Every structure is written in C-alpha cells, then in structure tokens.
Short mmCIF file of C-alpha atoms in Angstrom, two decimals:
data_model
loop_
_atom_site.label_atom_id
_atom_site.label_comp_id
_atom_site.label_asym_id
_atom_site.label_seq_id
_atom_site.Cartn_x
_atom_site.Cartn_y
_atom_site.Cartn_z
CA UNK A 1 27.64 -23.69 72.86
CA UNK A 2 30.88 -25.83 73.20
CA UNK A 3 33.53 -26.34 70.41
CA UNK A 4 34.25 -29.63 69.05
CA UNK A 5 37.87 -29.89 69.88
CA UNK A 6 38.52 -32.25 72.36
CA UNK A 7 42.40 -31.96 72.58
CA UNK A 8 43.24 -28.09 72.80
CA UNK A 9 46.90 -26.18 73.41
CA UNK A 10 46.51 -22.45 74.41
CA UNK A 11 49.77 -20.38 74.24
CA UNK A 12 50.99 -16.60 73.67
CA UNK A 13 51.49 -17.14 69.98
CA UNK A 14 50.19 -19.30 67.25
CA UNK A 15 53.15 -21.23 65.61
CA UNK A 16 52.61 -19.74 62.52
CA UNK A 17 54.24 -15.92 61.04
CA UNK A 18 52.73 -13.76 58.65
CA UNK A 19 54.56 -13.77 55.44
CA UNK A 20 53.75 -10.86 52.73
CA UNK A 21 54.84 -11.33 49.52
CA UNK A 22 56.01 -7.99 46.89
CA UNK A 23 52.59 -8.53 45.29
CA UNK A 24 51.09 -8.28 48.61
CA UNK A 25 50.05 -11.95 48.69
CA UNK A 26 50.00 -12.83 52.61
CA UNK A 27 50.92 -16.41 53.86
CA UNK A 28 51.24 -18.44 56.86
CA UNK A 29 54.65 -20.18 57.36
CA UNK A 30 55.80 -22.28 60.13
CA UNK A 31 57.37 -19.63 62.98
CA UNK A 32 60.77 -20.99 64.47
CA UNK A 33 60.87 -21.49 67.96
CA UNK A 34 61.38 -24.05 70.89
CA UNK A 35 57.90 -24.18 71.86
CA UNK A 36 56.66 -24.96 68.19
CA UNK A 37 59.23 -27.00 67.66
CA UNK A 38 58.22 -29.20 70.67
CA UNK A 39 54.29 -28.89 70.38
CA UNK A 40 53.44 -29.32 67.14
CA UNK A 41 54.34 -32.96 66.91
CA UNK A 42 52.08 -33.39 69.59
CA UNK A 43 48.92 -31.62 67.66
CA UNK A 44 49.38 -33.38 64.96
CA UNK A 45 48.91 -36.97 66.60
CA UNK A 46 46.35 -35.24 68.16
CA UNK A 47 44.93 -33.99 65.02
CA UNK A 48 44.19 -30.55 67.94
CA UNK A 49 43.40 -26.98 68.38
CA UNK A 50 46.21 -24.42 68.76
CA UNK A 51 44.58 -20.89 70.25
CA UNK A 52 47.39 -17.95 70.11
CA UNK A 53 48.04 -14.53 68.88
CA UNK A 54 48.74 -14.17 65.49
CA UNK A 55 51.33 -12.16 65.71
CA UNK A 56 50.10 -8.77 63.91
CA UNK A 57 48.35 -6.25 65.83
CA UNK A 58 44.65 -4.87 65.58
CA UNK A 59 43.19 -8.51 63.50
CA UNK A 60 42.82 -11.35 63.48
CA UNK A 61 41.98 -14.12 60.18
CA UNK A 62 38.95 -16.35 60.81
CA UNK A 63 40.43 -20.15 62.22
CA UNK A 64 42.28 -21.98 59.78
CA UNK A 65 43.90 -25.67 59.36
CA UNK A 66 47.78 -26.10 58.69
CA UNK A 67 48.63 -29.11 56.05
CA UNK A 68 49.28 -31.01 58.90
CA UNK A 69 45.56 -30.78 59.99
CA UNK A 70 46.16 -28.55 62.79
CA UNK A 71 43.60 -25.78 63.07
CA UNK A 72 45.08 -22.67 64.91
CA UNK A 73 42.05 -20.39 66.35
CA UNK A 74 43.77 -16.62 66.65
CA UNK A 75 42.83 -14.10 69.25
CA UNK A 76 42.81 -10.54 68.25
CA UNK A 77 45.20 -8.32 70.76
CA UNK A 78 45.43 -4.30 69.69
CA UNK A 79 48.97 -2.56 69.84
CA UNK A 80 48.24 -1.39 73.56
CA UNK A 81 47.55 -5.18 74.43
CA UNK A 82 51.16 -5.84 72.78
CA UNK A 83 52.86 -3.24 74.78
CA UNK A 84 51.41 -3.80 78.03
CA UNK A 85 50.14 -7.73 78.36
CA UNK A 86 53.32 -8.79 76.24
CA UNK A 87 56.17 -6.27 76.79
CA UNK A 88 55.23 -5.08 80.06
CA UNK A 89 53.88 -7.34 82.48
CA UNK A 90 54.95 -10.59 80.79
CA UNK A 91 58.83 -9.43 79.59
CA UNK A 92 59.43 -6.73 81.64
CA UNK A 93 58.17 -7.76 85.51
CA UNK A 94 57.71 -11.57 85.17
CA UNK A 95 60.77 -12.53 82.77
CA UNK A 96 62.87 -10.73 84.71
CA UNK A 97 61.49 -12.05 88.24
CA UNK A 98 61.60 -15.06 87.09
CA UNK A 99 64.75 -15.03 86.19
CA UNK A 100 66.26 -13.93 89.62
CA UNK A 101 66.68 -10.09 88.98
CA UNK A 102 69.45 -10.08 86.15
CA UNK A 103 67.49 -6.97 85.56
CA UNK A 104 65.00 -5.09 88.07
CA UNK A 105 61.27 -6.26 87.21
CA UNK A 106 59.31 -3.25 86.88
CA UNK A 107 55.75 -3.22 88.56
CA UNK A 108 53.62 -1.23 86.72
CA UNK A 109 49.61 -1.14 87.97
CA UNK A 110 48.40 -0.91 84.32
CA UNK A 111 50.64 -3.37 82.50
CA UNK A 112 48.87 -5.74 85.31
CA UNK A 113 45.32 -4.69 83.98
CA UNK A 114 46.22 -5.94 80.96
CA UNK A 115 48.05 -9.07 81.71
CA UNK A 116 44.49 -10.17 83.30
CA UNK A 117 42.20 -8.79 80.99
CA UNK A 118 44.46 -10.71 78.05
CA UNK A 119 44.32 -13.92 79.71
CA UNK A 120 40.57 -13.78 80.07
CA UNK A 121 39.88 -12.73 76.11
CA UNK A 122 42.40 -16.15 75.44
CA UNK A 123 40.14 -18.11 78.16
CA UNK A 124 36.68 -16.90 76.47
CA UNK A 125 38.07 -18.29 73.13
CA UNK A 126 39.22 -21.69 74.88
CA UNK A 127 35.99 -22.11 76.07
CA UNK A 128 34.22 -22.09 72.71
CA UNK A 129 36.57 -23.62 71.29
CA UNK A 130 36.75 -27.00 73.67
CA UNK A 131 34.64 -29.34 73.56
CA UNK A 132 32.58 -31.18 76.61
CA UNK A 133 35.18 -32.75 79.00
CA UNK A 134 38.57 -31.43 75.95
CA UNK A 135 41.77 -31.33 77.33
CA UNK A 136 43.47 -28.00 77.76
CA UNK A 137 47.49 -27.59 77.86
CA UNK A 138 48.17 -23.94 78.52
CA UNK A 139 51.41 -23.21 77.66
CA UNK A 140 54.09 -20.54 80.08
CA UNK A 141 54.03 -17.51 81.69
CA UNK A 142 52.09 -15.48 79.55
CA UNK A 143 48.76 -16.74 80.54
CA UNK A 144 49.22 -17.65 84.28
CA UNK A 145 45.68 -16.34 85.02
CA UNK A 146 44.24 -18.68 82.25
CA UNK A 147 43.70 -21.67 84.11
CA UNK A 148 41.73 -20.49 87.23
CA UNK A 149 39.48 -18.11 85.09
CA UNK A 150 38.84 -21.78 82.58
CA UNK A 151 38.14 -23.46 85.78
CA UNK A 152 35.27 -21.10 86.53
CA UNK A 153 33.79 -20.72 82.95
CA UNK A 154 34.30 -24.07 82.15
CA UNK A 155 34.81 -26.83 84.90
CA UNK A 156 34.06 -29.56 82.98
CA UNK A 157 37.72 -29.23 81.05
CA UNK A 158 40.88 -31.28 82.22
CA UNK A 159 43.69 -28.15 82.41
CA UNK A 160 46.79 -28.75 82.37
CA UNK A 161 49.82 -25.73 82.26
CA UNK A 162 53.29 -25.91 81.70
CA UNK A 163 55.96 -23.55 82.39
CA UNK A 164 58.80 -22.73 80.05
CA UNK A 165 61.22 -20.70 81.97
CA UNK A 166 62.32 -21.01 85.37
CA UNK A 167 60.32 -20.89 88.56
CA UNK A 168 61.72 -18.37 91.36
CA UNK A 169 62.40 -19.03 95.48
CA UNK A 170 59.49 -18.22 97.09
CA UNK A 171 60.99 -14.88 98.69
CA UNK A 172 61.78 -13.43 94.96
CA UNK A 173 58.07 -14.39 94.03
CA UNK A 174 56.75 -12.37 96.78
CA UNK A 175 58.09 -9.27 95.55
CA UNK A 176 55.18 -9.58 92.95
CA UNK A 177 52.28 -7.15 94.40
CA UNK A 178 49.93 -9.82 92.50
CA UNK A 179 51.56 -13.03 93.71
CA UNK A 180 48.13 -14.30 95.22
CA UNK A 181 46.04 -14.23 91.83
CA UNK A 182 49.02 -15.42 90.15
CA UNK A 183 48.87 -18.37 92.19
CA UNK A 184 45.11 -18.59 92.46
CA UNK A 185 45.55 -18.88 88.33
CA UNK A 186 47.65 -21.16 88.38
CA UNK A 187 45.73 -23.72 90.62
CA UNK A 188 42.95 -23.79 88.63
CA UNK A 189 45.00 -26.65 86.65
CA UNK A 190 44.50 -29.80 87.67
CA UNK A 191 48.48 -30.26 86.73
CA UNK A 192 51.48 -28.02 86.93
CA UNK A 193 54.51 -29.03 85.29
CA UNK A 194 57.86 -27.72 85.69
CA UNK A 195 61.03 -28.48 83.68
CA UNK A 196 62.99 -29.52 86.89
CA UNK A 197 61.91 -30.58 90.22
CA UNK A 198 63.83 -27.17 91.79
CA UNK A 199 60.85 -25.37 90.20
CA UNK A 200 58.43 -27.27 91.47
CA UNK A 201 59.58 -27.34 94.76
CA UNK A 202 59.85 -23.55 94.65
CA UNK A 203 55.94 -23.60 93.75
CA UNK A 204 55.18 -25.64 96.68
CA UNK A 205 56.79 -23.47 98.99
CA UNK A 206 55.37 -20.55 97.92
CA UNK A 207 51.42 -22.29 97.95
CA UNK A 208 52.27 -23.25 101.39
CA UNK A 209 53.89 -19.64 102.66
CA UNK A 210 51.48 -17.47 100.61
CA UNK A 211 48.39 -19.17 100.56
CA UNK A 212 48.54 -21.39 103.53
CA UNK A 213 47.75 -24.40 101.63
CA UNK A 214 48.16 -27.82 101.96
CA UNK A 215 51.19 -29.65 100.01
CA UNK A 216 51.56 -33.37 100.48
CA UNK A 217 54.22 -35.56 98.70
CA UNK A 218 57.17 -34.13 97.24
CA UNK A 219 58.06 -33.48 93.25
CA UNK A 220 59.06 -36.56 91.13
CA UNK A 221 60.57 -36.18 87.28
CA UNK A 222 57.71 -37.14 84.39
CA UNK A 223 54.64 -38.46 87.30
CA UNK A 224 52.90 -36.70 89.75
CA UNK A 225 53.22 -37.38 93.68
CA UNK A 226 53.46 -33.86 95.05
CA UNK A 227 49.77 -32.38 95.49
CA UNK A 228 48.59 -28.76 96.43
CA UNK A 229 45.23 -29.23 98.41
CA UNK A 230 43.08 -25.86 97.44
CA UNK A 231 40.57 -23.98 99.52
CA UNK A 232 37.85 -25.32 97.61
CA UNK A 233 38.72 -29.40 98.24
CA UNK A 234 40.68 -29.64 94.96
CA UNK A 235 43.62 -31.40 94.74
CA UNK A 236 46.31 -30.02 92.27
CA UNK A 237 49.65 -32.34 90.86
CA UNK A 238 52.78 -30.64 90.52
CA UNK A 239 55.79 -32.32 88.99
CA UNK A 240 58.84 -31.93 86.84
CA UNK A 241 58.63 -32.89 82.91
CA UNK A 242 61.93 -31.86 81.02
CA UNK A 243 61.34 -30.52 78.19
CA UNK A 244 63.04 -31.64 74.63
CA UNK A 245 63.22 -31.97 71.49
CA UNK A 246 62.34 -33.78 67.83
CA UNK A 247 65.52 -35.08 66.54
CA UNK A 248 63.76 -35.86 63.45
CA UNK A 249 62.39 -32.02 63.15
CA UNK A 250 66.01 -30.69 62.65
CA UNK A 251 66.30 -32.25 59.47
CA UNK A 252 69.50 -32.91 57.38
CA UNK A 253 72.27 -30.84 56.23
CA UNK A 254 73.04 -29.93 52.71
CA UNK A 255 75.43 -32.32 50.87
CA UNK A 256 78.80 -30.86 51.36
CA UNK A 257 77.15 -28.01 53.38
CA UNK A 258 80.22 -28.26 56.31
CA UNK A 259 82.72 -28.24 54.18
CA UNK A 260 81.35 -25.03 52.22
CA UNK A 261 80.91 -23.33 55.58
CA UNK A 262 84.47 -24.04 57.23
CA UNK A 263 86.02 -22.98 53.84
CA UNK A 264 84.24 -19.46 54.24
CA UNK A 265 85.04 -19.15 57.57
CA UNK A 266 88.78 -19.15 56.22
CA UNK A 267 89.32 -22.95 57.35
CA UNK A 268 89.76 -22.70 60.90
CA UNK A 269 90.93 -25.84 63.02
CA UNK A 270 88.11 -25.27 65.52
CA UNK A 271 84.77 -23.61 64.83
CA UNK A 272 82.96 -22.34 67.84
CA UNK A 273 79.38 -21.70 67.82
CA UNK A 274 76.58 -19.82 70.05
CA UNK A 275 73.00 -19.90 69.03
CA UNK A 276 70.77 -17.62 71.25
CA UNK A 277 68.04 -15.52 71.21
CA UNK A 278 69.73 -11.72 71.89
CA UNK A 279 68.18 -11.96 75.15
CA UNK A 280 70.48 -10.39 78.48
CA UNK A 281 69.99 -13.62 80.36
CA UNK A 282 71.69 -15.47 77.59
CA UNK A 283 75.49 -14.37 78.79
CA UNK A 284 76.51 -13.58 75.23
CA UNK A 285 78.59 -10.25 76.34
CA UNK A 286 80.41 -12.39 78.80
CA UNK A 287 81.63 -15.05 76.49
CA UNK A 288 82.99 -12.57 74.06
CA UNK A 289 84.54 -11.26 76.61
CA UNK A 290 85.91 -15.15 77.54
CA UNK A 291 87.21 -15.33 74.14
CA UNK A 292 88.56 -12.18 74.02
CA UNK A 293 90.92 -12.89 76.89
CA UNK A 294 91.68 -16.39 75.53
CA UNK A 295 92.71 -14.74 72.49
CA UNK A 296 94.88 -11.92 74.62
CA UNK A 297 96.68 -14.80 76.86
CA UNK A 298 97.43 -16.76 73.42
CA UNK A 299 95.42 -19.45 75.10
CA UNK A 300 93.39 -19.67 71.77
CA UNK A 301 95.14 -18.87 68.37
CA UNK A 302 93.47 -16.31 66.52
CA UNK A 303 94.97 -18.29 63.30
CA UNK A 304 93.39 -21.15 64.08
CA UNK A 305 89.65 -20.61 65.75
CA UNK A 306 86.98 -18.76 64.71
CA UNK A 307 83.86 -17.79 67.02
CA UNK A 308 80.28 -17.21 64.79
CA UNK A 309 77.57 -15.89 67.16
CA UNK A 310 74.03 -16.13 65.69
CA UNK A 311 72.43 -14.03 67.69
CA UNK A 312 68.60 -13.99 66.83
CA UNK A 313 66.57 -11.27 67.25
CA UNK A 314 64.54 -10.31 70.44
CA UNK A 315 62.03 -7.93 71.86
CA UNK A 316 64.23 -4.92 69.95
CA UNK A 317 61.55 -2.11 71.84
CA UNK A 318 62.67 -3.00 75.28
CA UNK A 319 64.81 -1.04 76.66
CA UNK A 320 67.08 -3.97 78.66
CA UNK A 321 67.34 -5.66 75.31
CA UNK A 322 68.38 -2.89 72.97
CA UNK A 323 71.23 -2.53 75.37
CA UNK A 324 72.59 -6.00 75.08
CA UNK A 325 72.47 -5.67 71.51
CA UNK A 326 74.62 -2.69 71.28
CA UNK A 327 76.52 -4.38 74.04
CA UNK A 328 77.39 -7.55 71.93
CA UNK A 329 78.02 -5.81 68.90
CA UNK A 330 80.51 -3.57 70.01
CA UNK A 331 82.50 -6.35 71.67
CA UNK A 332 82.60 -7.95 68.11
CA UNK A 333 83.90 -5.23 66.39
CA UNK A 334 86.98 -4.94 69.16
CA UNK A 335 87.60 -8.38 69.25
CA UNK A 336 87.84 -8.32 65.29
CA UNK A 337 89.78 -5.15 65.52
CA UNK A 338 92.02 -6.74 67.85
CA UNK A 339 92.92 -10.11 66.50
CA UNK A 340 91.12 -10.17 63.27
CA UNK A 341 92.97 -9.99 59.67
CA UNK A 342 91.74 -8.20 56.19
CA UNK A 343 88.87 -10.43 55.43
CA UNK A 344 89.62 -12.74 57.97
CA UNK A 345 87.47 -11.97 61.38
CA UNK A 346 88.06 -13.87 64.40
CA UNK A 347 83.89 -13.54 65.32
CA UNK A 348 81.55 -13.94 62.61
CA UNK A 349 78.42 -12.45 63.96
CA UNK A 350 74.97 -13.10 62.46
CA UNK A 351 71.75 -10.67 63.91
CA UNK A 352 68.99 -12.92 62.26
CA UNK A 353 67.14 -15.43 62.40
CA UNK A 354 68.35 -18.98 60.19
CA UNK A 355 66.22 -21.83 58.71
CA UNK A 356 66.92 -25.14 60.23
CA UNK A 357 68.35 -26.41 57.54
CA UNK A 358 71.38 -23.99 57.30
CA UNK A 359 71.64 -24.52 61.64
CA UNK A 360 72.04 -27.89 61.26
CA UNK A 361 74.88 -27.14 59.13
CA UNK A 362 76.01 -24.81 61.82
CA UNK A 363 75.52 -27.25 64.69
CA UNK A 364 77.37 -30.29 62.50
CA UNK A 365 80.26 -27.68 61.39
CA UNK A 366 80.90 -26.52 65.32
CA UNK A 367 83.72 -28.27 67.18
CA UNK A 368 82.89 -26.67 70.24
CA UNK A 369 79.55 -24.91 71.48
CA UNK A 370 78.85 -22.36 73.86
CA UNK A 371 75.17 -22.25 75.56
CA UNK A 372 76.43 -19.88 78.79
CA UNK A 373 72.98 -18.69 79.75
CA UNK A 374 72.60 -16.91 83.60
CA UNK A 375 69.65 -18.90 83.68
CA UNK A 376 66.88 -20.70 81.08
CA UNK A 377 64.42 -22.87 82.09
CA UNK A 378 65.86 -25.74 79.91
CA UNK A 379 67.75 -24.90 76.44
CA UNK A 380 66.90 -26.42 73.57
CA UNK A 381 69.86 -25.53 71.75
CA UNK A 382 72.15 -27.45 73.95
CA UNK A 383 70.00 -30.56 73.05
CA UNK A 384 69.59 -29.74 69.06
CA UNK A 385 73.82 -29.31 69.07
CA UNK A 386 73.71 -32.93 71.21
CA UNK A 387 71.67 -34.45 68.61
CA UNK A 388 73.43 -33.34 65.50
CA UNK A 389 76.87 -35.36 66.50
CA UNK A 390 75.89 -38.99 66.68
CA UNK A 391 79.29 -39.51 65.74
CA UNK A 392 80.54 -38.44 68.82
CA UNK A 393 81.96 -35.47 67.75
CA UNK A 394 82.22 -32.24 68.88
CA UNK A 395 81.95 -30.61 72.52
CA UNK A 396 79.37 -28.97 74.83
CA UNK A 397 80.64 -25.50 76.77
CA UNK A 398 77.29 -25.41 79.23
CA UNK A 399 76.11 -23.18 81.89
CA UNK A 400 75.47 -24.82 84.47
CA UNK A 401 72.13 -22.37 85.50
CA UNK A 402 70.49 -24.15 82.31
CA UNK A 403 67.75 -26.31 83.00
CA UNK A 404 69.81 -28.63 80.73
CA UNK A 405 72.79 -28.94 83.06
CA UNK A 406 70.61 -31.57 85.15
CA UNK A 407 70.75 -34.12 82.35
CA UNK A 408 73.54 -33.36 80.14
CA UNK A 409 75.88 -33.62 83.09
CA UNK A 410 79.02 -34.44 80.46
CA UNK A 411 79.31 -31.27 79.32
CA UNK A 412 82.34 -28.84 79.97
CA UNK A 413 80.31 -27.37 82.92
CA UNK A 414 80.86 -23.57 83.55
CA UNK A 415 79.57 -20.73 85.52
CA UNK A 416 78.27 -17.96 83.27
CA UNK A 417 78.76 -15.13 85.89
CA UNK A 418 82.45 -16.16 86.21
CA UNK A 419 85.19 -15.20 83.41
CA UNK A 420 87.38 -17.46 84.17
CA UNK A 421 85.36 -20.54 84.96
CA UNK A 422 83.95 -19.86 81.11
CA UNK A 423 87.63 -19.32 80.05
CA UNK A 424 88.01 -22.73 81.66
CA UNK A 425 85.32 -24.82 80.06
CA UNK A 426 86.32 -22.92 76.50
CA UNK A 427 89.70 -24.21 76.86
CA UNK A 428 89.35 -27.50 78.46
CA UNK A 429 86.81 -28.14 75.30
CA UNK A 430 89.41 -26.78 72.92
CA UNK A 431 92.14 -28.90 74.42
CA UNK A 432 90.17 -32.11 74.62
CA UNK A 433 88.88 -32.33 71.43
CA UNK A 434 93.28 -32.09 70.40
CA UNK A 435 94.89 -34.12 73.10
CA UNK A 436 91.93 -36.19 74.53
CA UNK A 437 89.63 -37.19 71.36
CA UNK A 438 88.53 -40.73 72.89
CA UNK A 439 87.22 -39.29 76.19
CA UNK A 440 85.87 -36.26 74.20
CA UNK A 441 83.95 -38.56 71.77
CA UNK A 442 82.57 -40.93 74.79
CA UNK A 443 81.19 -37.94 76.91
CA UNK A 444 79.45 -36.91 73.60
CA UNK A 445 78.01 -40.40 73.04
CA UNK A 446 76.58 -40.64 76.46
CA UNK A 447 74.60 -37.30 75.98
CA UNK A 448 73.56 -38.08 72.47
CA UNK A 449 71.96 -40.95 73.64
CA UNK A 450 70.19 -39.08 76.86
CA UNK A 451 68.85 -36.68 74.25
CA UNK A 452 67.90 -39.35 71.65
CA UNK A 453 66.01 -41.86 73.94
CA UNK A 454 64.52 -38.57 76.37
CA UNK A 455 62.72 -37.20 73.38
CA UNK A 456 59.79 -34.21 73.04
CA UNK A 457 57.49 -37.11 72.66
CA UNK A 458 58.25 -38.37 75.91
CA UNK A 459 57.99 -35.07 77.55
CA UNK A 460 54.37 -34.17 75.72
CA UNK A 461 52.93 -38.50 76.78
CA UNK A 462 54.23 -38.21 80.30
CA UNK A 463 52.84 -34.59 81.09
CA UNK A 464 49.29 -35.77 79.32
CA UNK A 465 49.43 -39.46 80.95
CA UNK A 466 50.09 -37.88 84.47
CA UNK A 467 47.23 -35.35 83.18
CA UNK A 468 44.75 -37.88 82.37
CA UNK A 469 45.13 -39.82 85.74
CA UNK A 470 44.47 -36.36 87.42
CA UNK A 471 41.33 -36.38 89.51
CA UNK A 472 39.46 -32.80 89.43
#
C-alpha cells in the first residue's frame, strides 16, 4: 500500500538532532547544516516528507511532524551500518574519490555491502512512504544506489537526485571497483543535477566510456538539454543547478553584537574569519600557515589583525580527520606562541559548532574571509559571508576549486595548494579594504546581489521545474 505523500526528499540524515535534557527529557531541534538550511524551505511550501537517519544508532521514533508541518519518516541504521555505510564507503572511498585523492580512498569489499544494503532499507521506506505518481528528490552521495533500486520497486515515482559535492573525471571514477552499479543507480533518476556544468560533463563522459551509452546535448545551468539514453529506452536529464542559500534563514545579529565581539577580540583593525567544517579538504592547515608567514614577513601586523577559525566538528573517528585536527591545533598554538601577547592571541580558535545567530555576528564583524577549500562542491559559507554585507563591506579570500568560484568571480581569487598565491589574496584583501575602499565596496556589491537575486529558492524551482517536464 502506497503512502500519501506526494512531494518526498530522501537524504542521509533527517534535519533534526537529538537533544537530551539533565532530566532526561529528549527533544528534536533543528540540526545546522547546508543541506537543511537549503531544503527545508522547500518542504515547507511543499508541506513534504523528509526520510533520513535520525542520527542515534540502534532506533528509530515512530514519524513525526516539525512546527513547520514537515513530517520526517526516520530509518533505523545499527552502529555497524554507521561505521561501514556512513564512515566507510560513503567518507572514506567516495568523499575522498570524489574529491580527487587529497587522501587515498580505501576500497573495502564489506563497507560496499553495506553502502547497498543501506540504500535499499532507505528505498523500501520511500516506497511506502510516496504516494501514486509523488515526487522523489534524493539528496548526495550517500544514497547513489537509491534511485535505480526506486525505479524498480516503484516506477510510477518521478526521481530526481542531486549531488552535493563534486563529481570526478571519468578516469578517477574508474578506480571505483563498483563504478557500474554506481552508475546504474544513479540512472534510475529521471534527473541528475550537478552544482556546475564541469560535473555534469564529467558524468556524461563516464556513461558514455563505462557504460557505452548514449549522451545527446550538452549540460546547460538550471534546464535540462544534455540526455543519457539507457539500455532500457529511458531517457535521463543531466544539468547543472547551483546550489544556495536563504538570506532570510541567517537571521539578524544581536544589537550591538559587533561591537561586543571586536572589543573581545582586543579591537583589532581587521578581523579575519574562516568558518569550516574540520574537514582535510577544507585547507585550514595551509592558511594558518599563510598567516603565519604574513605575520613573519611583517606583511600583516600582529597588533593590528586577528585571525578566529571556527572550526566545526567532523567525523572525529576517522582516522584522516583526527589528523587534521591535531594538525590545525598545533599550528594555533605556534602561531600564538609566536606573535601572540598575554591575553592577547593573534588566532582565536573555536572547535564547535555556533548558532546562527552568534555567526551572523561573526560574518558581519569579519573584514576579510577566508573559504580556501582544495575542493567543495559549492560553499555555502562563501555565500552566507556575501549576504551578510549589503553594505558593501568587507572582502572575500576564495579558493578558486570551490564550486562558488564560478559565480562569485569578484572575490580575491586564490589557489589553496599554493602558499603564496593564498598569501597573495590575504594581503591584496587586507590592503584593499585600507587603500582601495571604493573598488573593495563595488566588487562586494556585485556579489551581494548575485547571491541575493540567485537564491535557494531558485535552485530548489528550477531543479523541480526541469524535473516535472522530465519524460520517464
């Protein structure tokens, strides 16, 4: 018997964490995030169904509504399922693939079990879930598998699936030993959507090399004229849909919230900020280091900047990751050992995760900020900094391996694998906001208004418009 839900997202994780109280009252609270941030706009319109882990191991509650309406359906995974599915076939061989080998993927024949027998529990739960002829977005690389094994249980859905992250070359993707049902799994959507079209090129390629299929048209950005033609007569869109965010969503900042933070940070002329996930592809190491030598060639005054690094915290049992935290932290004590003063540190480093009230203060106080990633399929950080300085103010450090490069193109531009270029973009930021303040303020403009007017909402319509005119 089919659900009743005719609009239905599917991802890794329900946008919701577990709170327990002292008393050992549990609660539900919005879970920070990109992804939530961007999708649950769209469920609410939709008034939808959100099907994810929970995020506890070993239960699951029965399906309940948020107060906005949205009921979230959880799927149970055990502790193994978490270790394998999650940390080892989805963040330790496909993360790391994707992201062209910063670290070697490890290909492990049981992690693989998993990672398919995970995707078909989610799919069994979408299809009771959706109703007759629903529409189903699954969401990144987690469930790959999800949309061929829906097509075959239930091929009366529309499926859409989006990826978050980036998309390899076809010769790193064939490294994979499972490449073929990864890309059998993914063509059971009837749409693929990329952030840019380099993705989605990539993923033609490698349906034409691997599979020998048919690929007419080529990618467009937010429509659909590129097609994989399947074995079975189907025709699949592919196209490019940046990603972005809800201005709105990041709320406002405390009254006199700036202020109060630049006076505890000892009243520095320039504030620099980096807000990442502790994640290796994120290049945090490497612009500590950046700063460091900015501060060594007096090219930056310790007296007069301060660097604070949130640095929230990621996948802390993998090995890869544990590493770059120890990394990062002991390149903030020697840069504060080097050039700080008795209560006075040069970095102020945060390992934790911050409401978005108190970042917005932290994006609005920033003169300068640094998003240096080795690669992300977009960065929504980049855009939530953008949007927090209508004024104009502020600058934009920007690797220019993030998805966000492609539209944000007045940023200080850098290459994350390169000292000095970051060195250069630090200081030419620095500089400009001092000697150049006009120019500074008119490159900010121009990518306020890319990120005001290119919104989440248009990313979610155009994906589901080009979805709807799909033909199955």
């Amino acid at each position: 018997m089919n659900g009743d839900n005719s609009f239905v997202v599917v991802a890794n994780r329900l946008p919701v964490d577990l709170q327990t109280t002292p008393e050992g009252t549990r609660t539900w609270q919005p879970s920070p995030g990109g992804l939530v941030a961007a999708l649950s706009p769209v469920l609410e319109q939709h008034q939808g169904c959100w099907v994810g882990w929970p995020g506890i191991s070993d239960e699951a509650p029965e399906p309940f509504r948020t107060d906005d309406g949205v009921l979230l359906h959880p799927v149970r995974l055990t502790a193994a399922d978490f270790e394998s599915f999650y940390e080892g076939f989805s963040n330790a061989t496909l993360w790391p693939l994707y992201h062209d080998l910063i670290v070697p993927p490890a290909y492990q024949r049981q992690w693989w079990s998993a990672y398919r027998d995970v995707n078909l529990r989610f799919a069994t739960e979408v299809a009771t879930v959706a109703a007759e002829g629903a529409t189903v977005w699954v969401q990144d690389y987690q469930l790959q598998l999800l949309p061929g094994i829906l097509r075959q249980l239930r091929p009366d859905l529309r499926i859409g699936f989006f990826l978050h992250i980036p998309f390899p070359g076809a010769d790193l993707f064939r490294q994979l030993p499972w490449r073929e049902e990864i890309i059998r799994g993914l063509l059971g959507a009837d749409l693929i959507g990329f952030h840019l079209e380099s993705g989605a090129v990539n993923f033609l390629e490698l349906a034409r090399q691997t599979e020998g299929l048919e690929v007419t048209g080529t990618p467009t950005v937010r429509s659909v004229n590129a097609q994989v033609h399947t074995h079975d007569g189907r025709s699949v869109g592919v196209g490019a849909f940046p990603i972005s965010i809800d201005p709105v969503s990041l709320g406002t900042s405390a009254p006199g919230g700036v202020d109060k933070l630049r006076s505890r940070l000892g009243e520095p002329t320039t504030v620099i900020l980096g807000v990442d996930r502790l994640d290796y592809t994120k290049g945090i190491l490497q612009r500590l280091l950046a700063f460091e030598e900015l501060l060594e060639s007096a090219a930056l005054d310790p007296a007069e900047v301060v660097l604070l690094q949130v640095a929230t915290p990621s996948r802390e049992r993998i090995e890869q990751y544990r590493q770059a935290r120890s990394q990062v932290e002991e390149a903030v004590g020697r840069i504060n050992g080097r050039f700080g003063r008795m209560g006075q540190p040069v970095v102020h480093y945060l390992h934790q995760s911050l409401p978005k009230d108190q970042l917005r203060t932290y994006y609005e106080a920033a003169d300068v900020m640094l998003v240096t990633p080795f690669k992300d399929g977009m960065n929504l950080v980049a855009k939530e900094y953008v949007a927090c300085h209508e004024d104009g103010s502020g600058a934009l450090v920007l690797s220019e391996f993030a998805g966000a490069a492609v539209e944000l193109e007045q940023a200080n531009l850098c290459n994350p694998f390169d000292i000095e270029s970051i060195k250069r973009a630090i200081a030419t930021a620095v500089h400009g906001l001092a000697n150049s303040p006009e120019t500074m303020s008119e490159r900010m403009l121009m990518m306020h208004h890319q990120v005001s007017t290119h919104d989440v909402n248009l990313w979610a319509d155009s994906f589901l418009e080009s979805l709807a005119e799909t033909q199955s």
